[in-house]
Coordinates of C-alpha atoms and ligand atoms in Angstrom, one line a residue:
X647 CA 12.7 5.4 -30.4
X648 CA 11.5 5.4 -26.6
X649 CA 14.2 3.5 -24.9
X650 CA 13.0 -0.1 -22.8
X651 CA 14.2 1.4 -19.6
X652 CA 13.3 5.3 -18.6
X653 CA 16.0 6.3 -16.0
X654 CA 16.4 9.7 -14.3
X655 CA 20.0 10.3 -12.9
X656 CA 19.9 10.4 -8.7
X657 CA 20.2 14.0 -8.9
X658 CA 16.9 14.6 -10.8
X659 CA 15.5 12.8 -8.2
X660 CA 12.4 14.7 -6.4
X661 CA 12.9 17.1 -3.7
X662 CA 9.8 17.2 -2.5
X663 CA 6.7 15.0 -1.5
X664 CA 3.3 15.8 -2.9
X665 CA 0.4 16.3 -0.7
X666 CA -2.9 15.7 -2.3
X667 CA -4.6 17.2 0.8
X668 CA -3.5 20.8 -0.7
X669 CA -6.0 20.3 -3.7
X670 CA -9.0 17.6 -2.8
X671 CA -12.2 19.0 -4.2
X672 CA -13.3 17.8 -0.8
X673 CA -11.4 17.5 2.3
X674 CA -11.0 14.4 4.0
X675 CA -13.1 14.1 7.3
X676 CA -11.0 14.2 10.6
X677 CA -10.3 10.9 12.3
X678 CA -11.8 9.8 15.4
X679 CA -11.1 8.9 19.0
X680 CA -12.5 5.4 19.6
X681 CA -13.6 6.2 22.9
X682 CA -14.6 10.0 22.6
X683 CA -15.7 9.6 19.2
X684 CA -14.7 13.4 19.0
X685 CA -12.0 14.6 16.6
X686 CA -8.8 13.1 17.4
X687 CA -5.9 15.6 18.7
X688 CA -2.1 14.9 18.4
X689 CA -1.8 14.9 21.7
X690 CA -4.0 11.0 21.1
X691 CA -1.4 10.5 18.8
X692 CA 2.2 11.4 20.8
X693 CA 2.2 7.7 22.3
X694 CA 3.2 6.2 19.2
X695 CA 3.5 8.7 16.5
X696 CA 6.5 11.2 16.3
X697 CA 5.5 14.9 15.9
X698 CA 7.0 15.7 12.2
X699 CA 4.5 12.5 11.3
X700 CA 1.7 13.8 13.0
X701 CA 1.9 17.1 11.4
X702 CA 2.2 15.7 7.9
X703 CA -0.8 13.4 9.2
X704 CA -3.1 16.7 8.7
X705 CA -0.5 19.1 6.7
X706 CA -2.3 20.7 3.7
X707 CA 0.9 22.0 2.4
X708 CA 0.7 20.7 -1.2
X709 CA 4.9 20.4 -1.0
X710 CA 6.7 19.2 1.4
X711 CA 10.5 19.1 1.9
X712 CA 12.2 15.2 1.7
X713 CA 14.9 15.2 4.2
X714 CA 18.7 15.3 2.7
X715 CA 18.6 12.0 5.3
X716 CA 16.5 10.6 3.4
X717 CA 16.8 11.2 -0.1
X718 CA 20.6 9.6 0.5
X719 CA 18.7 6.5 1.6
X720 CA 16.5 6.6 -1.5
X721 CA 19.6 6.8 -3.5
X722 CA 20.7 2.7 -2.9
X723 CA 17.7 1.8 -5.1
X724 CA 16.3 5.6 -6.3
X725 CA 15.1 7.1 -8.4
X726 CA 13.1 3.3 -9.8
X727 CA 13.3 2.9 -13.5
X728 CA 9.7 3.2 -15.5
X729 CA 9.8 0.4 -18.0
X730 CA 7.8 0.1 -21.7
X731 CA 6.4 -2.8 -22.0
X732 CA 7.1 -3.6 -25.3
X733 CA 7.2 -7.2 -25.4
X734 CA 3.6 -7.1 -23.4
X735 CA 2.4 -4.8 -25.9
X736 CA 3.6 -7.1 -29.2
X737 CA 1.8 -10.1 -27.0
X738 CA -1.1 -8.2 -26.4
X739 CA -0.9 -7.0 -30.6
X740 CA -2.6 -3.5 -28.9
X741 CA -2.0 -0.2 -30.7
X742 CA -1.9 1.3 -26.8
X743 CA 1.8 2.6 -25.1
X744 CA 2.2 0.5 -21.5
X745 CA 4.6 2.0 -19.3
X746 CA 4.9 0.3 -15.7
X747 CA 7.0 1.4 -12.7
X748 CA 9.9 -0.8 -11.3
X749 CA 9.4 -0.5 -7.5
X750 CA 10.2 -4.1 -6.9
X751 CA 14.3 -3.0 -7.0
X752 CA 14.2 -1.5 -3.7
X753 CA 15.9 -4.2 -1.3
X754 CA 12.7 -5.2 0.6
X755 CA 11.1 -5.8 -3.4
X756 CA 8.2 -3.4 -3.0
X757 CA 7.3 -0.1 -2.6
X758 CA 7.0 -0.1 1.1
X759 CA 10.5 0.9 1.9
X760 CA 9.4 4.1 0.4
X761 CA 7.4 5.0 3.6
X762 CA 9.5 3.1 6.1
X763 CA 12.6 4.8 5.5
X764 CA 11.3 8.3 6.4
X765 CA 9.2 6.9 9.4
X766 CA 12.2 5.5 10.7
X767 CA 14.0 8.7 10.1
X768 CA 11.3 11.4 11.8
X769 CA 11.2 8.2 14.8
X770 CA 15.0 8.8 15.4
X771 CA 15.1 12.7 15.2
X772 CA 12.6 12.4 17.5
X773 CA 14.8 10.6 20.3
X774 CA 13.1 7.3 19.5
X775 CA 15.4 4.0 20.4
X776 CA 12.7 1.6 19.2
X777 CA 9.9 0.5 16.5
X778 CA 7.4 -1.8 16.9
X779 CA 4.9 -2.7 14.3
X780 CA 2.7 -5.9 12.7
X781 CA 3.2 -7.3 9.8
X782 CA 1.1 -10.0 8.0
X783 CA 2.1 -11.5 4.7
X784 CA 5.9 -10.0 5.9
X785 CA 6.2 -7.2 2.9
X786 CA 6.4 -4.4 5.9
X787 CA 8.1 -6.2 8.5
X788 CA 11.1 -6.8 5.8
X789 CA 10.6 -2.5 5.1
X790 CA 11.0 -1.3 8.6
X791 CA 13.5 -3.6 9.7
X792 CA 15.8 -2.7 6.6
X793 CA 14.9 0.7 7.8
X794 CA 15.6 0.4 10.8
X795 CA 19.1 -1.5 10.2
X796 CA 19.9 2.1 8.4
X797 CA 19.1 4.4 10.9
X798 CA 20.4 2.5 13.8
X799 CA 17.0 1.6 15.7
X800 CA 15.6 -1.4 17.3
X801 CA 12.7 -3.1 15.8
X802 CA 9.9 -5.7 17.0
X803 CA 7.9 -7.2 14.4
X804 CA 4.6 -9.1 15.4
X805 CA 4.4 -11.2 12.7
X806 CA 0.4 -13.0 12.4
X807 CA 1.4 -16.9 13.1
X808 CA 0.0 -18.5 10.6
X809 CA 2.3 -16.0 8.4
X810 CA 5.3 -16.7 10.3
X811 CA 5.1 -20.7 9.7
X812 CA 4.1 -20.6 6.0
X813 CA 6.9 -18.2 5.2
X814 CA 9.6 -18.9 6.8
X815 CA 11.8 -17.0 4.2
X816 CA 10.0 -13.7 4.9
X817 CA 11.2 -14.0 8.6
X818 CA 14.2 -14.7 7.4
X819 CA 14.4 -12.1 5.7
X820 CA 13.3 -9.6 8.7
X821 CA 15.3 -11.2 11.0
X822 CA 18.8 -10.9 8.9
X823 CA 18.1 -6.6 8.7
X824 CA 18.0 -7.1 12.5
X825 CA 14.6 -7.0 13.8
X826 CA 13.0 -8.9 16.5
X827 CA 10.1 -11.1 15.2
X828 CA 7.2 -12.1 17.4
X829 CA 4.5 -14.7 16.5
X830 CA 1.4 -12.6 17.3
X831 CA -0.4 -14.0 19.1
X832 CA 1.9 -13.7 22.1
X833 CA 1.8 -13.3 25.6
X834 CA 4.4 -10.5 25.6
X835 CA 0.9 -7.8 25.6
X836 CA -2.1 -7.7 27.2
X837 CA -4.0 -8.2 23.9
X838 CA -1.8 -11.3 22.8
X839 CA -2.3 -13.2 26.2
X840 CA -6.2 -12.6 26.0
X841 CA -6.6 -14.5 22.9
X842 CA -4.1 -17.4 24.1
X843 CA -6.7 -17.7 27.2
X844 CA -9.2 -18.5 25.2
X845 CA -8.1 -19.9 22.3
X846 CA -4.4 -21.5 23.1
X847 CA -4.0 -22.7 19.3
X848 CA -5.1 -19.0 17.7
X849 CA -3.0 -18.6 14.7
X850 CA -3.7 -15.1 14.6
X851 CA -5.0 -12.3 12.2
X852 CA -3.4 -9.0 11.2
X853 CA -6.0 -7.0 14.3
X854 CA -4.4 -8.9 16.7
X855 CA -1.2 -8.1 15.5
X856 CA -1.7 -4.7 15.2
X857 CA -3.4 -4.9 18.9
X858 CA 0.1 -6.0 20.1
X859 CA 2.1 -3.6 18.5
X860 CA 0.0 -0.7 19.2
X861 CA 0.3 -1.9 22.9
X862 CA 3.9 -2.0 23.0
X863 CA 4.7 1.2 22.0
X864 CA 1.6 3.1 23.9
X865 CA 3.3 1.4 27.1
X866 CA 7.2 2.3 26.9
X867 CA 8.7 5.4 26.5
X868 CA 11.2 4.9 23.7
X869 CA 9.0 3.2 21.3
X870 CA 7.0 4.2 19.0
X871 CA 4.4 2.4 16.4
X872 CA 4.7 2.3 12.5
X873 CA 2.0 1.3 9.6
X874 CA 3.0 0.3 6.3
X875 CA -0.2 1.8 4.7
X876 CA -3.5 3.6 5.0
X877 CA -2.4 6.7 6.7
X878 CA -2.0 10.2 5.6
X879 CA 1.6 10.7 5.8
X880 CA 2.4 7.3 4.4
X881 CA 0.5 8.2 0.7
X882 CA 2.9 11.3 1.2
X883 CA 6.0 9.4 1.1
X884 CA 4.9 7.1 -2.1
X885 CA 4.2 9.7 -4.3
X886 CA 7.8 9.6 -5.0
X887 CA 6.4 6.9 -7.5
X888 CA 4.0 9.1 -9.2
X889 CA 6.7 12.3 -9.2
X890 CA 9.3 10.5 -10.8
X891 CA 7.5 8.7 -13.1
X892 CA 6.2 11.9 -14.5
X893 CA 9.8 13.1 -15.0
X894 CA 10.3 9.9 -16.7
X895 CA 7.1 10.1 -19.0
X896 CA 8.2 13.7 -19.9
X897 CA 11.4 13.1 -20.6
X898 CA 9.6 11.0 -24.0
X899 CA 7.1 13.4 -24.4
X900 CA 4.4 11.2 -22.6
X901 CA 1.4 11.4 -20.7
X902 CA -0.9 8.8 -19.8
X903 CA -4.3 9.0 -20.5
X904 CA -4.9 6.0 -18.5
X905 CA -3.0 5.3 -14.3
X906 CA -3.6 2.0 -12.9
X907 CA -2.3 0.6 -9.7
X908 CA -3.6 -2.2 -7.2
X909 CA -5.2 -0.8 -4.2
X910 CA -5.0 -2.8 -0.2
X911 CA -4.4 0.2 1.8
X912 CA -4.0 2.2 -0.8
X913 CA -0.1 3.6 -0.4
X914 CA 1.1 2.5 -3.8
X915 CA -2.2 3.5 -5.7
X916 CA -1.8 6.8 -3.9
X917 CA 1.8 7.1 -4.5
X918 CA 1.6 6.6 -8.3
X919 CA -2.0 8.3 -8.8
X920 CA -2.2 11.8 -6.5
X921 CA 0.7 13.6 -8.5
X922 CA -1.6 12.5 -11.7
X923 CA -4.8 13.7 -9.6
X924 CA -3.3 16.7 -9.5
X925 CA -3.5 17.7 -13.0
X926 CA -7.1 16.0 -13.2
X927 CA -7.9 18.2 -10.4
X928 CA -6.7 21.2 -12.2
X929 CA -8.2 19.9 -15.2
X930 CA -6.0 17.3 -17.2
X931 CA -8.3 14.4 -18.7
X932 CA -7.3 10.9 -17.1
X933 CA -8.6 8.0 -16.2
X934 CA -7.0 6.3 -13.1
X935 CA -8.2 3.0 -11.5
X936 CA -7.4 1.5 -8.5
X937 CA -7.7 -2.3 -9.0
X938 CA -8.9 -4.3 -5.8
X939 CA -9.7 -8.4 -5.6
X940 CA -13.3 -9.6 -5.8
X941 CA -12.4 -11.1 -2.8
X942 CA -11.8 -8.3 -0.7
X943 CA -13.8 -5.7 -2.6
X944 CA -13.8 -3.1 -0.2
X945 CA -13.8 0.1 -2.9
X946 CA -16.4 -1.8 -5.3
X947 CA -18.9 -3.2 -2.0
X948 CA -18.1 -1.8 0.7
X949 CA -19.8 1.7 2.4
X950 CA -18.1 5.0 2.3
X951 CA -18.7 5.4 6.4
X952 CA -17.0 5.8 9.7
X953 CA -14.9 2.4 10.7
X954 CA -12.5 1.0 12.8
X955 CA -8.8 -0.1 11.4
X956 CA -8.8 -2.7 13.8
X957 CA -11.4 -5.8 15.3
X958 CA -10.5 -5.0 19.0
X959 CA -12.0 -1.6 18.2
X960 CA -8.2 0.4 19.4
X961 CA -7.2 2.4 16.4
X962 CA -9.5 5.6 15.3
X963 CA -12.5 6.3 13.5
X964 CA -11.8 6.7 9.9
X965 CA -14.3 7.8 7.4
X966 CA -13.6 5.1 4.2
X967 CA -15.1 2.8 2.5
X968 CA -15.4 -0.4 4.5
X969 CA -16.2 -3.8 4.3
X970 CA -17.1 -3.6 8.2
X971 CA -14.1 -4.2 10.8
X972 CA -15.2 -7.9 11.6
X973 CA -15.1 -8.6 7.9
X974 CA -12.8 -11.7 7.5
X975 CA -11.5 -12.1 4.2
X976 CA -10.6 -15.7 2.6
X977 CA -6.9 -16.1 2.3
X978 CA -6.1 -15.6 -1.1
X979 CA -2.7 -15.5 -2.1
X980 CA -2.5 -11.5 -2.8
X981 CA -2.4 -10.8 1.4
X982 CA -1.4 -7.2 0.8
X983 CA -5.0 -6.6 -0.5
X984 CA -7.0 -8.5 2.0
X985 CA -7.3 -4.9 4.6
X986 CA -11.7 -4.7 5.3
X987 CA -10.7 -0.8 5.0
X988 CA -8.8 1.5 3.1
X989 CA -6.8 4.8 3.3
X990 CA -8.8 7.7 4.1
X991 CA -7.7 9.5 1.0
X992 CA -8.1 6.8 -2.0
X993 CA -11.7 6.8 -0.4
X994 CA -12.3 10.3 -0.9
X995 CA -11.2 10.5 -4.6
X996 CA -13.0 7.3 -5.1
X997 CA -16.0 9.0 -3.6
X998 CA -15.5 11.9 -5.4
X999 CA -15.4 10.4 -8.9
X1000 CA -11.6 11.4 -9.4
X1001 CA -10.5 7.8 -9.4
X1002 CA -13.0 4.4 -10.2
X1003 CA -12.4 0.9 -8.7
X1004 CA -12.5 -2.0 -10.4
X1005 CA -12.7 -5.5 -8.8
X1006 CA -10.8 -8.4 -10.5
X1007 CA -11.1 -12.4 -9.6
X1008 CA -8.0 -14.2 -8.9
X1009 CA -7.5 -16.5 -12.0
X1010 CA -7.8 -13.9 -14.5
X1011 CA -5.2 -12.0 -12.1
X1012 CA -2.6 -14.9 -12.1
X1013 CA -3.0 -15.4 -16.3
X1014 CA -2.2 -11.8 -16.4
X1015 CA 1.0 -12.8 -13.9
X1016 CA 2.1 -15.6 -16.4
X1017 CA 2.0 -13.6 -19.6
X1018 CA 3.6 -10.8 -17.8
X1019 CA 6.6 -12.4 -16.8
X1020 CA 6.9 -14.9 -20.1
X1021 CA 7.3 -11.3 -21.9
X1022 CA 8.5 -9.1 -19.5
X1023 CA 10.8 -11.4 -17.6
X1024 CA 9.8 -10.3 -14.1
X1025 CA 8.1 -12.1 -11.6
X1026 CA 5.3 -9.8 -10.5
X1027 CA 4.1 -10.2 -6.6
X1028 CA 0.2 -11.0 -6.4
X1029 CA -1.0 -8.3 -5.4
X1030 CA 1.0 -6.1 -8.4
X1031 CA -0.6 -8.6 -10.8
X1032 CA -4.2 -7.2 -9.8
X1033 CA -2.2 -3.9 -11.8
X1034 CA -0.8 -6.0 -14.6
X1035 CA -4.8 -7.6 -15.2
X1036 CA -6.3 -3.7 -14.9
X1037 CA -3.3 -2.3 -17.6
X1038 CA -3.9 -5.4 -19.4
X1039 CA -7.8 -4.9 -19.9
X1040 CA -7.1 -1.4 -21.0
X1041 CA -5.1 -2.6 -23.8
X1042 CA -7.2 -4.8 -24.8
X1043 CA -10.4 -2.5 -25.0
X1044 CA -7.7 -0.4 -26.8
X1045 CA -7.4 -3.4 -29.5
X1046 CA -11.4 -3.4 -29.5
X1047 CA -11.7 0.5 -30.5
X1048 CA -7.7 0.5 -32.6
X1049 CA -7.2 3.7 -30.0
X1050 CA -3.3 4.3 -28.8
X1051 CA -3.7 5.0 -25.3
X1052 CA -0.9 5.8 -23.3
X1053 CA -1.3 3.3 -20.2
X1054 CA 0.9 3.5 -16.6
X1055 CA 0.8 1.1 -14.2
X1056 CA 2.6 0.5 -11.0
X1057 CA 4.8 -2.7 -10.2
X1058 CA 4.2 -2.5 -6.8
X1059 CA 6.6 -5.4 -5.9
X1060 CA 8.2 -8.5 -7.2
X1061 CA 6.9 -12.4 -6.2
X1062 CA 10.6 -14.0 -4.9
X1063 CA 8.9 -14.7 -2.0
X1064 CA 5.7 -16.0 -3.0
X1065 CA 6.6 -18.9 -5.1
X1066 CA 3.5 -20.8 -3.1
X1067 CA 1.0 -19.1 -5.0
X1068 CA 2.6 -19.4 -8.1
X1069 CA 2.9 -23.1 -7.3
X1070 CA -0.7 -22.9 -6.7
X1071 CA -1.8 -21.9 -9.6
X1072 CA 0.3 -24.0 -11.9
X1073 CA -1.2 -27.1 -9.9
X1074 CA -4.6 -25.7 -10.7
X1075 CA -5.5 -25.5 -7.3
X1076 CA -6.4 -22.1 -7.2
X1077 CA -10.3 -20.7 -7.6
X1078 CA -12.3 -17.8 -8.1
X1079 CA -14.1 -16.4 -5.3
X1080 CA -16.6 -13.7 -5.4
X1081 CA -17.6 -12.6 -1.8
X1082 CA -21.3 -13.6 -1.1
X1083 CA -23.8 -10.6 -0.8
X1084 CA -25.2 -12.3 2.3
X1085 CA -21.6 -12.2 4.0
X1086 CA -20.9 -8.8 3.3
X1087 CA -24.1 -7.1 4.3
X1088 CA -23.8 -8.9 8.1
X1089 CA -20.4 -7.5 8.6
X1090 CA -21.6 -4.4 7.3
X1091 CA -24.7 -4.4 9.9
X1092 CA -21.7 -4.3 13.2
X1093 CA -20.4 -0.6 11.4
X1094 CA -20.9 1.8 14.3
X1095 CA -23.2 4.3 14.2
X1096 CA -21.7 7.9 14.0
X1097 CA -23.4 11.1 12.9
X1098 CA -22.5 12.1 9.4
Ligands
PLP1945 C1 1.7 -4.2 0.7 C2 1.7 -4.3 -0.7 C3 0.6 -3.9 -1.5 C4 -0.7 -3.4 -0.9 O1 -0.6 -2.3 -0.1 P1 -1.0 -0.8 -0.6 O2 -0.9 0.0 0.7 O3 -2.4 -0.9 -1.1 O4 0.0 -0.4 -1.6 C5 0.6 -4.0 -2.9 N1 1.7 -4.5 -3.5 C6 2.8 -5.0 -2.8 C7 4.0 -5.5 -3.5 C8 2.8 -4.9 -1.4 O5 3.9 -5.3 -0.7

């Protein structure tokens, strides 16, 4: 009998990171400088990225060495345990084998400690005294300041206001690892005190915020900027997921046939999906799907182009798919998955038929939340549900066709902190919302025009 909980001892941990940029069919495209438009060089990069980071940034090693630093860190809440999901499946009365992976343990509840922890590391071997970065719904702030605490470096988080007033609790929590918390907009940067001339009520938006940070570590010498998503090197440091949940599948004799994980930036869908790419690449039959809100459907909609990452036009050029950087998405609860863009890779094996997205509506997202945790017992964060309701539709086409698939999905984080939403939907206040045609296609029209 397969056990409930999958565990691999700390010393069968993985050693190494997995670089999908080793084995892509296709290579990404380079990123851009915003003013050159030509290929961007790490010497664009050196004001607020440390070297090591850069150089994974474009590494196409396929392994690459975790730190012993590092790995030590992992060990307070690694290796995560994979769960089966056999109360789900009895609910669900489907002959398919659901497997999900626990990443809300780690003390932030979400994968994005995963990432933070080496960027805080290469920042301090790199003489760094201070991070600075932006958070919005407060997931990554609570990551790097934890990170941070650990490896003894300062930390400013510019926190989007209207964020910082309707969770409180999230600040909390950033503040009590030590960071500094800024409501963004400020007038500590250039960027922040332009939007409080002309609008002296903003409440912010996560391109401000990352305006402000960006700004604060281009302009002093001992600080440097961190992202919680998107990037190269941070997909590197999740696949930890995807490595160890191998490990764990194998040690039952398992394989999925199918990989599901939600997809914002696309650093847990990358984390949990490229060690699986892998054997698709070399051949393995797999379905994986990356599950994005109808809301925000920037895989499903959006153009597989040349954007910014940012509305004031600062960070590079990257070729993904896009909703347009002006695209202003309505504030559903899952704010992890409301980025107009996505990482650079997860476009590229979306575009390149390795992986399909799917784009799910709210409600149905939130039912799958509520069955979830009346089975399974945990409280799954929003934006993990959108995970939960892909898995969950497997099974169920599974039930349809009486085949036994073997199904994976990643529990990117748990909901402590987002009670409101869950209060939101018990009221029956929440609605479906499927982004008008009309909307999209104007934001789309302000993409800038780049030679392909
Ligand atoms: C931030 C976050 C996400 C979305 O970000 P990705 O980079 O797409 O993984 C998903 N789930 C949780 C719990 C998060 O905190």
């Amino acid at each position: 009998m397969i056990p409930y909980k999958i565990l691999l001892d700390e010393q069968d941990m993985p050693r190494q990171w997995y670089n999908i940029q080793a084995d892509l069919p296709n290579p990404i495209k380079p990123a851009l400088n915003p003013q050159t438009q030509k290929p961007l060089t790490p010497d664009d990069l050196l004001p607020i990225f440390p070297m090591p980071l850069i150089l994974q940034e474009v590494s196409t090693e396929r392994w690459i060495d975790i730190p012993d630093e590092i790995l030590e860190i992992y060990k307070l809440w690694r290796p995560s345990p994979l769960h089966r999901a056999y109360n789900l499946e009895k609910a669900l009365q489907t002959p398919a084998r659901i497997y999900y992976k626990q990443e809300g343990v780690s003390p932030a509840g979400s994968h994005k400690p995963n990432t933070a922890i080496a960027q805080a590391y290469y920042n301090k071997v790199s003489g760094m005294k201070r991070l600075a970065t932006e958070t919005g719904a407060g997931q990554w702030g609570s990551a790097l300041s934890l990170a941070c605490s650990l490896f003894g470096l300062e930390c400013t988080v510019y926190m989007v206001k209207v964020s910082y007033h309707q969770k409180p609790y999230r600040r909390s929590l950033i503040e009590t690892w030590g960071a500094n918390v800024i409501p963004s907009p400020s007038n500590l940067t250039n960027s922040g005190r332009k939007v409080l001339e002309e609008d002296p009520d903003s409440m912010g938006s996560l391109g401000i915020a990352i305006s402000e940070a960006v700004e604060d570590a281009a302009t002093r010498e001992d600080t440097n900027y961190s992202l919680g998503s998107v990037l190269n090197h941070v997909l590197l440091h999740q696949t930890i997921i995807g490595l160890e949940a191998k490990a764990q599948l194998a040690k039952v004799n398992e394989y999925p046939d199918v990989v599901v994980a939600c997809c914002g930036g696309g650093s847990n869908f990358g984390g949990i999906a490229f060690p699986f790419l892998y054997d698709k690449i070399n051949g393995k039959d797999i379905q994986v799907i990356a599950v994005e809100p109808s809301a925000c459907p920037t895989l499903t909609r959006g153009e597989f182009t040349y954007d910014y990452g940012d509305l004031a036009k600062l960070t590079p050029l990257c070729m993904m798919y896009t909703l347009g950087h002006d695209f202003v998405p309505p504030g559903i609860h899952a704010g992890g998955l409301r980025y107009h863009g996505d990482s650079p890779l997860v476009s590229q094996v979306v575009n390149d038929n390795l992986a399909e997205a799917r784009a799910l509506n709210q409600l149905g997202v939130f039912e799958a939340a509520m069955l979830f945790t009346r089975n399974e017992g945990i409280l799954p964060a929003p934006e993990s549900a959108h995970a939960i309701r892909g898995a969950i539709d497997v099974a169920l086409e599974c039930k349809e066709s009486g085949e036994a698939k073997t199904i994976l999905f990643n529990l990117s984080g748990h909901g402590h902190f987002d009670l409101t939403a869950y209060d939101d939907y018990l009221a029956g206040k929440l609605d479906d919302y499927e982004y008008p045609d009309e909307a999209i296609k104007k934001s789309l029209a302000g993409l800038p025009k780049i030679e392909l």
